[in-house]
Coordinates of C-alpha atoms in Angstrom, one line a residue:
Chain A
M238 CA 7.6 167.9 319.5
S239 CA 10.6 166.1 318.0
T240 CA 10.3 167.9 314.7
F241 CA 10.1 171.2 316.6
V242 CA 13.2 170.5 318.6
Q243 CA 15.1 169.4 315.4
L244 CA 14.1 172.6 313.6
L245 CA 15.1 174.6 316.6
I246 CA 18.6 173.0 316.8
N247 CA 18.9 173.5 313.1
A248 CA 18.1 177.2 313.4
V249 CA 20.7 177.6 316.1
Q250 CA 23.3 175.9 313.9
I251 CA 22.5 178.1 310.9
G252 CA 22.2 181.2 313.1
A253 CA 25.6 180.6 314.6
I254 CA 27.3 180.7 311.2
Y255 CA 25.2 183.8 310.2
V256 CA 26.4 185.5 313.4
L257 CA 30.1 184.9 312.5
F258 CA 29.6 186.1 308.9
S259 CA 27.5 189.2 309.7
L260 CA 29.7 190.2 312.7
G261 CA 32.6 190.4 310.4
L262 CA 30.7 192.6 307.9
T263 CA 29.3 194.9 310.6
L264 CA 32.7 195.2 312.4
I265 CA 34.4 196.2 309.1
F266 CA 31.6 198.8 308.5
G267 CA 31.9 200.1 312.1
V268 CA 35.6 200.7 311.9
M269 CA 36.1 201.7 308.2
R270 CA 32.7 202.9 307.1
I271 CA 33.1 200.5 304.2
I272 CA 30.6 197.8 303.1
N273 CA 32.9 195.0 301.9
F274 CA 31.0 193.2 299.2
A275 CA 33.9 190.8 298.8
H276 CA 33.1 189.4 302.3
G277 CA 31.2 186.5 300.7
E278 CA 34.2 185.8 298.5
F279 CA 36.5 185.6 301.5
F280 CA 34.1 183.1 302.9
S281 CA 33.8 180.9 299.8
L282 CA 37.5 181.0 299.1
T283 CA 38.2 179.6 302.6
A284 CA 35.8 176.7 302.0
L285 CA 37.3 176.0 298.6
L286 CA 40.9 176.0 299.8
I287 CA 40.0 173.7 302.7
S288 CA 38.2 171.2 300.3
V289 CA 41.1 171.2 297.8
Q290 CA 43.7 170.6 300.6
V291 CA 41.7 168.0 302.4
G292 CA 41.4 166.1 299.1
W293 CA 45.1 166.3 298.6
L294 CA 46.0 165.4 302.2
T295 CA 43.7 162.4 302.3
S296 CA 45.4 161.0 299.2
Q297 CA 49.0 161.8 300.1
V298 CA 49.3 161.8 304.0
G299 CA 47.7 159.3 306.3
L300 CA 46.3 161.6 309.0
P301 CA 42.9 161.3 310.6
P302 CA 40.1 163.4 309.0
W303 CA 39.9 166.0 311.7
A304 CA 43.7 166.6 311.6
D305 CA 43.5 167.0 307.8
Y306 CA 40.7 169.5 308.3
L307 CA 42.5 171.5 311.0
L308 CA 45.7 171.7 308.9
A309 CA 43.8 172.8 305.8
F310 CA 41.9 175.3 307.9
A311 CA 45.1 176.9 309.3
V312 CA 46.7 177.2 305.9
A313 CA 43.5 178.7 304.4
L314 CA 43.3 181.2 307.2
V315 CA 46.9 182.3 306.6
V316 CA 46.2 182.7 302.9
L317 CA 43.1 184.8 303.6
L318 CA 44.9 187.0 306.1
I319 CA 47.7 187.7 303.5
I320 CA 45.1 188.6 300.9
S321 CA 43.3 190.8 303.4
V322 CA 46.5 192.7 304.2
L323 CA 47.2 193.3 300.5
V324 CA 43.6 194.4 299.9
F325 CA 43.8 196.8 302.8
R326 CA 47.2 198.1 302.0
F327 CA 46.7 198.7 298.2
G328 CA 43.0 199.3 298.3
F329 CA 40.8 200.2 301.2
A330 CA 43.5 202.1 303.1
H331 CA 43.2 204.9 300.6
Y332 CA 39.4 205.1 301.0
L333 CA 38.9 204.8 304.8
G334 CA 35.7 206.5 305.7
D335 CA 34.7 207.0 302.1
M336 CA 31.7 204.7 301.7
T337 CA 31.2 205.2 298.0
S338 CA 34.7 204.5 296.9
G339 CA 35.2 201.7 299.3
F340 CA 32.0 200.1 298.0
I341 CA 33.0 200.3 294.4
L342 CA 36.4 199.0 295.1
S343 CA 35.0 196.0 296.9
L344 CA 32.7 195.3 294.0
G345 CA 35.8 195.2 291.7
L346 CA 37.3 192.8 294.2
V347 CA 34.2 190.6 294.1
L348 CA 34.6 190.2 290.3
I349 CA 38.3 189.6 290.4
M350 CA 38.0 187.0 293.2
Q351 CA 35.0 185.3 291.5
G352 CA 36.8 185.1 288.2
G353 CA 40.0 183.9 289.9
M354 CA 38.2 181.2 291.8
L355 CA 36.3 180.0 288.7
E356 CA 39.6 179.9 286.9
L357 CA 41.6 178.1 289.6
F358 CA 39.0 175.7 291.0
G359 CA 36.4 175.4 288.3
G360 CA 32.6 175.9 288.8
Y361 CA 31.8 172.4 289.9
P362 CA 30.6 171.5 293.4
R363 CA 33.1 170.2 295.9
S364 CA 32.8 168.9 299.4
V365 CA 34.7 168.1 302.6
P366 CA 34.3 164.7 304.2
A367 CA 32.6 164.4 307.6
L368 CA 34.7 165.2 310.6
V369 CA 32.9 163.0 313.0
E370 CA 30.3 160.3 312.4
G371 CA 27.1 159.5 314.3
S372 CA 24.3 161.4 315.9
I373 CA 22.6 161.9 319.2
T374 CA 19.0 162.4 320.3
V375 CA 18.0 165.5 322.2
L376 CA 14.4 165.7 323.5
G377 CA 13.3 163.4 320.7
G378 CA 15.1 165.3 318.0
A379 CA 18.0 163.6 316.3
I380 CA 21.1 165.8 315.5
S381 CA 24.3 164.7 313.9
L382 CA 27.4 165.1 316.1
Q383 CA 29.0 167.0 313.2
K384 CA 26.4 169.7 313.3
L385 CA 26.6 169.9 317.0
L386 CA 30.3 170.3 317.0
I387 CA 30.3 173.0 314.3
C388 CA 27.5 174.8 316.1
A389 CA 29.5 174.7 319.4
L390 CA 32.7 176.0 317.6
A391 CA 30.8 178.8 316.0
L392 CA 29.2 179.9 319.3
A393 CA 32.6 179.6 321.1
A394 CA 34.1 181.8 318.4
T395 CA 31.3 184.3 318.7
G396 CA 31.9 184.4 322.5
A397 CA 35.6 184.9 322.0
I398 CA 34.9 187.8 319.6
L399 CA 32.4 189.4 322.0
F400 CA 35.0 189.1 324.8
M401 CA 37.6 190.7 322.6
V402 CA 35.3 193.6 321.6
M403 CA 34.0 194.3 325.1
R404 CA 36.9 193.5 327.4
T405 CA 40.3 194.0 325.7
P406 CA 42.2 197.3 324.8
L407 CA 42.0 196.4 321.1
G408 CA 38.2 196.0 321.4
V409 CA 37.8 199.3 323.2
S410 CA 39.8 201.0 320.4
L411 CA 37.7 199.4 317.8
R412 CA 34.5 200.5 319.5
A413 CA 35.9 204.0 320.1
V414 CA 36.8 204.4 316.4
A415 CA 33.4 203.1 315.3
E416 CA 31.6 205.6 317.6
D417 CA 33.6 208.7 316.8
Q418 CA 36.8 208.4 314.7
E419 CA 38.1 211.9 315.3
A420 CA 37.6 211.8 319.1
A421 CA 39.3 208.4 319.2
M422 CA 42.3 209.8 317.3
L423 CA 42.5 212.7 319.8
Q424 CA 42.8 210.1 322.5
G425 CA 45.9 208.8 320.8
I426 CA 44.4 205.9 319.0
R427 CA 46.2 205.2 315.7
Y428 CA 43.2 205.0 313.3
R429 CA 44.9 203.4 310.3
R430 CA 46.4 200.6 312.4
I431 CA 43.1 200.0 314.2
A432 CA 41.3 200.0 310.9
L433 CA 43.7 197.3 309.6
Y434 CA 43.1 195.2 312.7
G435 CA 39.4 195.6 312.4
F436 CA 39.5 194.6 308.7
L437 CA 41.7 191.6 309.5
I438 CA 39.4 190.4 312.3
G439 CA 36.4 190.9 310.1
S440 CA 37.9 188.9 307.2
A441 CA 39.0 186.2 309.7
L442 CA 35.4 186.0 310.8
A443 CA 34.3 185.5 307.2
A444 CA 37.0 182.8 306.8
L445 CA 36.0 181.2 310.1
A446 CA 32.4 181.0 308.9
G447 CA 33.5 179.6 305.6
G448 CA 35.7 177.0 307.2
L449 CA 32.9 175.9 309.6
I450 CA 30.3 175.6 306.9
A451 CA 32.7 173.6 304.6
P452 CA 31.9 170.1 306.0
L453 CA 28.1 170.8 305.8
A454 CA 27.7 172.5 302.5
V455 CA 28.1 172.0 298.8
I456 CA 31.2 174.1 298.1
L457 CA 31.0 176.4 295.1
P458 CA 32.7 179.7 294.2
S459 CA 29.3 181.4 294.2
M460 CA 28.3 180.2 297.6
G461 CA 29.3 183.4 299.3
G462 CA 26.7 185.4 297.4
E463 CA 23.8 183.7 299.2
F464 CA 25.4 184.3 302.6
L465 CA 26.1 187.9 301.7
I466 CA 22.4 188.6 300.9
K467 CA 21.4 187.0 304.2
A468 CA 24.0 189.0 306.0
F469 CA 22.8 192.3 304.4
M470 CA 19.3 191.5 305.6
I471 CA 20.7 190.7 309.0
V472 CA 22.6 194.0 309.3
I473 CA 19.5 196.0 308.1
I474 CA 17.3 194.4 310.7
G475 CA 19.8 194.6 313.4
G476 CA 21.1 198.0 312.5
L477 CA 24.4 198.6 310.7
G478 CA 27.4 198.6 313.1
S479 CA 25.4 197.1 316.0
I480 CA 26.9 193.9 317.3
P481 CA 23.9 192.8 319.5
G482 CA 21.6 193.7 316.6
A483 CA 23.6 191.4 314.3
I484 CA 23.4 188.5 316.8
L485 CA 19.7 188.9 317.4
A486 CA 18.8 189.3 313.7
S487 CA 21.0 186.3 312.7
F488 CA 19.0 183.9 314.9
L489 CA 15.7 185.5 313.8
L490 CA 16.5 184.9 310.2
A491 CA 17.9 181.5 310.9
A492 CA 14.6 180.6 312.6
I493 CA 12.6 181.8 309.6
E494 CA 14.9 179.8 307.3
S495 CA 14.8 176.6 309.4
F496 CA 11.0 176.5 310.1
G497 CA 10.0 178.1 306.8
S498 CA 11.9 175.7 304.6
F499 CA 10.3 172.8 306.5
Y500 CA 6.7 174.0 306.4
V501 CA 6.8 175.8 303.0
D502 CA 10.1 175.8 301.1
L503 CA 13.4 177.6 301.2
P504 CA 12.9 180.2 298.4
T505 CA 9.5 181.2 299.9
A506 CA 11.1 181.5 303.3
T507 CA 13.8 183.8 301.8
I508 CA 11.2 185.9 300.1
G509 CA 9.5 186.1 303.5
M510 CA 12.7 187.3 305.1
F511 CA 12.9 190.1 302.5
V512 CA 9.3 191.2 303.3
L513 CA 10.3 191.3 307.0
V514 CA 13.3 193.5 306.2
A515 CA 11.1 195.9 304.2
V516 CA 8.6 196.1 307.1
V517 CA 11.5 196.8 309.5
L518 CA 12.8 199.5 307.3
V519 CA 9.4 201.2 307.2
L520 CA 8.9 201.1 310.9
R521 CA 12.4 201.5 312.2
P522 CA 14.7 202.8 309.4
Q523 CA 17.8 202.6 311.6
G524 CA 17.2 198.9 312.4
L525 CA 16.0 197.3 315.6
L526 CA 19.1 198.1 317.6
G527 CA 20.9 200.5 315.3
R528 CA 21.6 204.2 315.6
V529 CA 21.3 206.7 312.8
V530 CA 24.7 206.7 311.1
R531 CA 25.5 210.1 309.6
Chain B
M275 CA 16.8 222.2 275.6
S276 CA 20.2 223.1 276.8
S277 CA 23.0 221.0 275.5
D278 CA 26.7 221.0 274.9
N279 CA 29.0 219.8 272.1
L280 CA 29.7 216.5 273.8
S281 CA 26.0 215.6 274.0
R282 CA 25.5 216.7 270.4
L283 CA 28.4 214.5 269.3
A284 CA 26.9 211.5 271.2
V285 CA 23.5 212.0 269.6
A286 CA 25.1 212.3 266.1
V287 CA 26.9 209.0 266.7
G288 CA 23.7 207.3 267.8
I289 CA 21.8 208.4 264.7
T290 CA 24.7 207.2 262.5
L291 CA 24.6 203.8 264.2
A292 CA 20.8 203.6 263.9
A293 CA 21.1 204.4 260.1
Y294 CA 23.7 201.6 259.8
C295 CA 21.3 199.2 261.5
L296 CA 18.6 200.1 258.8
L297 CA 21.1 199.3 256.0
A298 CA 22.3 195.9 257.4
P299 CA 19.7 194.6 259.8
T300 CA 21.2 191.2 260.3
D301 CA 25.0 191.2 260.4
F302 CA 27.1 190.7 263.6
V303 CA 28.0 194.3 263.9
V304 CA 24.4 195.2 264.4
Q305 CA 24.2 192.7 267.2
V306 CA 27.1 194.4 268.9
I307 CA 25.5 197.9 268.3
L308 CA 22.4 196.6 270.0
W309 CA 24.2 195.3 273.1
M310 CA 26.1 198.6 273.2
A311 CA 22.9 200.6 273.1
L312 CA 21.2 198.6 275.8
A313 CA 24.3 198.6 278.0
A314 CA 24.4 202.4 277.6
V315 CA 20.8 202.7 278.9
I316 CA 21.6 200.5 281.9
A317 CA 24.6 202.6 282.7
A318 CA 22.8 205.9 282.3
A319 CA 20.0 204.7 284.6
M320 CA 22.7 203.6 287.2
R321 CA 24.2 207.1 287.0
F322 CA 20.8 208.7 287.3
V323 CA 20.2 207.3 290.8
M324 CA 23.7 208.2 291.7
L325 CA 22.5 211.8 291.3
I326 CA 20.8 211.5 294.7
G327 CA 23.9 209.7 296.0
E328 CA 22.6 206.2 296.0
F329 CA 23.9 203.1 294.4
N330 CA 21.0 201.2 292.9
M331 CA 22.2 197.6 293.0
A332 CA 18.8 196.6 291.7
T333 CA 19.5 198.3 288.4
G334 CA 19.8 194.9 286.7
A335 CA 16.7 193.7 288.6
F336 CA 14.4 196.5 287.2
Y337 CA 15.8 195.8 283.7
G338 CA 14.8 192.2 284.3
I339 CA 11.3 193.2 285.5
G340 CA 10.8 195.0 282.2
A341 CA 12.1 192.0 280.2
Y342 CA 9.9 189.6 282.2
T343 CA 6.8 191.8 281.9
A344 CA 7.3 192.1 278.2
G345 CA 8.1 188.4 277.7
Y346 CA 5.1 187.3 279.7
I347 CA 2.5 189.5 278.0
A348 CA 4.0 188.9 274.6
T349 CA 4.0 185.1 274.8
S350 CA 1.1 184.3 277.1
L351 CA -1.3 187.2 276.4
D352 CA -0.3 187.9 272.8
W353 CA -0.3 191.7 273.2
P354 CA 1.2 193.7 270.3
L355 CA 4.8 195.0 270.7
L356 CA 4.0 198.7 270.8
L357 CA 1.8 198.0 273.8
T358 CA 4.1 195.7 275.7
I359 CA 7.0 198.1 275.7
P360 CA 5.2 200.9 277.6
V361 CA 3.5 198.5 279.9
A362 CA 6.9 197.0 280.9
G363 CA 8.1 200.5 281.8
V364 CA 5.0 201.2 283.9
V365 CA 5.3 197.9 285.8
A366 CA 9.0 198.5 286.6
G367 CA 8.1 202.0 287.7
L368 CA 5.3 200.7 290.0
V369 CA 7.6 198.1 291.6
A370 CA 10.2 200.9 292.1
L371 CA 7.6 203.1 293.8
A372 CA 6.8 200.3 296.3
L373 CA 10.4 199.4 296.9
G374 CA 11.4 203.1 297.1
Y375 CA 8.8 204.0 299.7
A376 CA 9.7 201.1 301.9
T377 CA 13.5 201.6 301.7
M378 CA 14.4 205.1 300.9
R379 CA 13.8 206.6 304.3
T380 CA 17.4 206.3 305.4
S381 CA 20.4 207.5 303.6
G382 CA 23.8 205.9 303.8
A383 CA 24.3 202.3 303.0
Y384 CA 20.9 200.9 303.6
F385 CA 19.4 201.3 300.2
M386 CA 22.6 199.8 298.6
L387 CA 22.2 196.7 300.8
I388 CA 18.4 196.3 300.3
S389 CA 18.6 196.8 296.6
F390 CA 21.3 194.2 296.4
A391 CA 19.0 191.8 298.3
F392 CA 16.0 192.8 296.2
A393 CA 17.8 191.7 293.0
E394 CA 18.3 188.2 294.5
I395 CA 14.7 188.1 295.7
M396 CA 13.4 188.8 292.2
R397 CA 15.6 186.0 290.9
L398 CA 14.0 183.6 293.4
F399 CA 10.6 184.9 292.5
Y400 CA 11.2 184.1 288.8
V401 CA 12.5 180.6 289.6
E402 CA 9.5 179.9 291.9
S403 CA 6.8 181.2 289.4
D404 CA 5.6 178.6 287.0
F405 CA 3.7 181.1 284.9
L406 CA 7.1 182.8 284.3
G407 CA 8.7 179.6 283.2
G408 CA 10.6 178.8 286.4
N409 CA 14.2 178.0 286.0
N410 CA 14.0 177.8 282.2
G411 CA 12.6 181.4 281.8
I412 CA 10.5 182.5 278.9
L413 CA 11.2 181.3 275.3
G414 CA 10.0 182.5 271.9
I415 CA 9.6 186.3 272.5
L416 CA 9.5 187.1 268.8
V417 CA 9.5 190.4 267.0
P418 CA 6.4 190.8 264.8
A419 CA 7.1 190.3 261.1
W420 CA 6.0 193.9 260.1
I421 CA 8.8 195.5 262.2
E422 CA 11.5 192.9 262.0
P423 CA 13.7 194.6 259.4
Y424 CA 13.5 197.9 261.3
Y425 CA 13.7 196.5 264.8
P426 CA 17.5 197.0 265.4
A427 CA 17.3 200.6 264.3
F428 CA 14.2 201.0 266.4
V429 CA 16.0 199.7 269.5
V430 CA 18.9 202.1 269.0
I431 CA 16.7 205.1 268.5
V432 CA 14.5 204.3 271.6
C433 CA 17.7 203.7 273.7
M434 CA 19.0 207.0 272.6
M435 CA 15.7 208.7 273.4
L436 CA 15.7 207.2 276.8
I437 CA 19.3 208.4 277.5
V438 CA 18.4 211.9 276.2
A439 CA 15.3 211.9 278.4
L440 CA 17.4 211.2 281.5
A441 CA 19.8 213.9 280.6
V442 CA 17.0 216.4 280.1
V443 CA 15.5 215.6 283.5
E444 CA 18.9 215.9 285.0
R445 CA 19.3 219.4 283.7
S446 CA 15.7 220.4 284.7
H447 CA 14.6 221.9 288.0
L448 CA 13.9 218.4 289.2
G449 CA 17.4 217.2 288.4
K450 CA 18.8 220.1 290.4
I451 CA 16.8 219.0 293.4
F452 CA 18.2 215.5 293.1
T453 CA 21.8 216.9 293.0
A454 CA 21.0 219.1 296.0
I455 CA 19.7 216.1 298.0
H456 CA 23.1 214.5 297.4
N457 CA 25.0 217.6 298.4
N458 CA 23.0 218.6 301.5
E459 CA 19.8 216.9 302.4
Q460 CA 19.1 219.2 305.3
V461 CA 19.1 222.3 303.2
V462 CA 16.6 220.7 300.7
R463 CA 14.4 219.8 303.6
S464 CA 14.6 223.3 305.1
V465 CA 13.0 224.9 302.0
G466 CA 10.0 222.6 302.3
I467 CA 10.8 219.9 299.7
N468 CA 9.7 216.4 300.6
V469 CA 13.0 214.6 300.4
L470 CA 11.6 211.0 300.5
A471 CA 9.2 211.7 297.7
M472 CA 12.0 213.2 295.6
R473 CA 14.3 210.2 296.3
V474 CA 11.6 207.8 295.3
T475 CA 10.8 209.9 292.2
C476 CA 14.4 209.6 291.1
L477 CA 14.3 205.8 291.5
V478 CA 11.0 205.5 289.7
I479 CA 12.2 207.6 286.7
A480 CA 15.3 205.5 286.4
S481 CA 13.2 202.3 286.7
I482 CA 10.7 203.2 284.0
V483 CA 13.6 203.7 281.7
L484 CA 15.1 200.4 282.7
G485 CA 11.8 198.6 282.3
I486 CA 11.5 199.9 278.7
A487 CA 15.1 199.0 277.9
G488 CA 14.5 195.5 279.4
S489 CA 11.4 195.0 277.2
L490 CA 13.5 195.9 274.1
Y491 CA 16.1 193.3 275.3
A492 CA 13.5 190.6 275.7
Y493 CA 12.7 190.9 272.0
V494 CA 16.4 191.1 271.0
A495 CA 17.3 188.0 273.0
S496 CA 14.0 186.2 272.4
V497 CA 14.9 184.0 275.4
I498 CA 15.1 185.3 279.0
S499 CA 15.9 183.4 282.2
P500 CA 16.3 184.2 285.9
G501 CA 20.1 184.2 285.8
D502 CA 20.2 187.1 283.2
F503 CA 19.3 189.8 285.7
T504 CA 21.3 189.3 288.8
F505 CA 23.2 192.0 290.7
M506 CA 26.2 191.3 288.4
L507 CA 24.4 193.3 285.7
S508 CA 24.4 196.2 288.2
V509 CA 28.1 195.7 288.9
F510 CA 28.8 195.8 285.1
A511 CA 26.7 199.0 284.9
L512 CA 28.8 200.5 287.6
A513 CA 31.9 199.6 285.7
Y514 CA 30.6 201.4 282.7
V515 CA 29.9 204.5 284.7
K516 CA 33.2 204.5 286.5
L517 CA 35.2 203.9 283.4
G518 CA 33.4 206.6 281.3
G519 CA 33.1 209.1 284.1
D520 CA 30.1 210.1 286.2
K521 CA 30.3 213.8 285.9
H522 CA 28.5 214.0 282.5
P523 CA 25.6 212.1 281.0
V524 CA 27.8 210.9 278.1
G525 CA 30.3 209.3 280.5
P526 CA 28.3 206.1 281.1
V527 CA 27.5 205.8 277.3
L528 CA 31.2 206.0 276.5
G529 CA 32.1 203.4 279.2
A530 CA 29.3 201.1 278.0
A531 CA 30.3 201.3 274.4
L532 CA 34.0 200.7 275.1
L533 CA 33.6 197.8 277.5
T534 CA 31.0 196.1 275.3
L535 CA 33.3 196.4 272.3
V536 CA 36.2 195.0 274.2
A537 CA 34.1 192.2 275.7
Q538 CA 32.8 191.2 272.3
Y539 CA 36.0 191.3 270.4
L540 CA 38.7 190.3 272.9
L541 CA 37.0 187.9 275.3
G542 CA 34.9 184.9 275.5
F543 CA 32.4 184.6 278.3
G544 CA 33.0 183.1 281.7
A545 CA 35.7 183.6 284.2
Y546 CA 37.8 186.0 282.2
D547 CA 34.9 188.3 281.7
Q548 CA 34.4 188.8 285.4
L549 CA 38.2 189.1 286.0
F550 CA 38.3 191.8 283.2
Y551 CA 35.4 193.8 284.5
G552 CA 36.8 193.6 288.1
I553 CA 40.2 194.8 287.0
V554 CA 38.6 197.7 285.0
I555 CA 36.6 198.8 288.1
V556 CA 39.7 198.7 290.4
M557 CA 41.9 200.4 287.9
A558 CA 39.3 203.1 287.2
M559 CA 39.0 203.6 290.9
L560 CA 42.7 203.9 291.5
A561 CA 43.8 205.7 288.3
L562 CA 40.8 207.4 286.8
P563 CA 38.8 209.0 289.6
N564 CA 36.7 211.0 287.2
G565 CA 36.7 208.3 284.4
L566 CA 38.0 208.6 280.9
L567 CA 36.0 211.8 280.2
G568 CA 37.6 213.5 283.3
R569 CA 41.0 212.4 282.1
L570 CA 40.3 213.8 278.6
A571 CA 39.2 217.1 280.1
Q572 CA 42.4 217.2 282.1
L573 CA 44.5 216.8 279.0
R574 CA 42.8 219.9 277.5
L575 CA 42.4 217.9 274.3
V576 CA 38.9 219.2 274.0
K577 CA 38.3 222.6 275.4
P578 CA 34.5 222.6 275.3
L579 CA 34.6 219.2 277.1
A580 CA 36.4 220.7 280.1
A581 CA 33.8 223.5 280.2
A582 CA 31.0 221.0 280.1
L583 CA 32.4 218.9 282.9
H584 CA 33.2 221.8 285.2
S585 CA 29.6 222.9 285.4
P586 CA 27.7 219.9 286.5
G587 CA 24.7 219.6 284.2
G588 CA 26.5 221.3 281.4
R589 CA 26.3 224.9 280.2
D590 CA 22.9 226.6 279.7
A591 CA 22.7 227.5 276.0

């Protein structure tokens, strides 16, 4: 029982990060019809920036660990948003709605960012010290406070994004553009501006996921790739552009990962996920909750 | 066979390089020629699947399947080289058949995503498989003594034949169906053609070619490991295609040759390599929408070239 609870809590924690990451990917696709392959690089760059800054702050300024972390997080987020605006303005803005070109451009961006990160930060693993110490016991399963905190933050962020998409004027514009761009423009929605906001929110979500994973993971320039592959499987299972689909599939894959890596091992669990994806594609090509995108 | 001056020129250059490899089978230039030839095949196979409008991010993975198949049966089963090469092609083709039938039902972005994931899954599979050497890969894939002096020339010739074969298929009736699927799938469906079967066929043909090329690579490198065949290989292939131009079969060959040369003589390996290829892709996207060939055709330097590019699939001679 205690093992089961522990694995379940673990699955929720992994799933919460997957939700943030894949929501960003699916949001960008919905608004711009572009698959941003550099999404994973935005994610790893955030984690790297936080780890470098926290290291510097700890040695130079005597703040508590959580304050160091928050400060570093804020700076990293600003850097990422500046990069996103530049990438949009000089790249994606010219290829809105053009899936092929946008995809190729984002691959170029992947290589540039990968090369840049290796050059700036080196290829060796880094880490961020724990924010909070200690652990609590829930139903016989021990869980560290740190994981609980990060999980809560990720779920709160997901809730905020859902509220934004469902209940605010910006969210309505985003959904309108995703549903039918021309009809949305006829209603007076400024497509390019909404596309920029969609891209910034999507990139911020990648950065948020990267920032939240930083205290838990081994931080490497290549770490985004693993998440990108999981996120691709998530959007295929959930349906491209579908927000509920992405949330459902995130927790499904996280459960496979959590239980699979305990009872078998992680690579086998990942191969199992891929088989599941293939089966979904055969039975429901548009994903569990997706619509056929033409 | 219909052809144009550009294709003839490319074939002539290929034969010249093969002859050079016969004369000097061991110097460094020959090594570079081999990498160029193999890169050209990967790029041509990438472009071939682009005919149906799909990006095969598993291009590098199928090349890897060929290399691993050849490596395994050459070292563990001791089969002769002339048998391992076709078997590698067949195995890659069969895997493509299974993957294609499972994933080619939808158009749009799904195949791109799933093929990207597939490349990573293959890497995990190699790492997990002890009989394939796990993390260390397969060592000691040696060219038999009887063919060793001729092997570089053999590789160049086979690579050229593979690229020519893809170009011939592209200009055949089948190739026209592929292009039609890209242009308007509904019309193709309306005349009673099974679109799914055609899309899978396209992927299988490209994968057989990649499998054969991968097996050639296994003997060239003599050591293969899981990290050699990640999606990065597919990204490089895309860079070759975009730089050379995707309107003509010679485009990817030109791009592959140029980028391989630059990478060999100007750069070491590592971070700068990725940066360089990334910048090439972005620049080609923004400044050369039809690649170098398209740019050359625009300059009217080569009249026949423009003619060859304006009718997709070249002129019928």
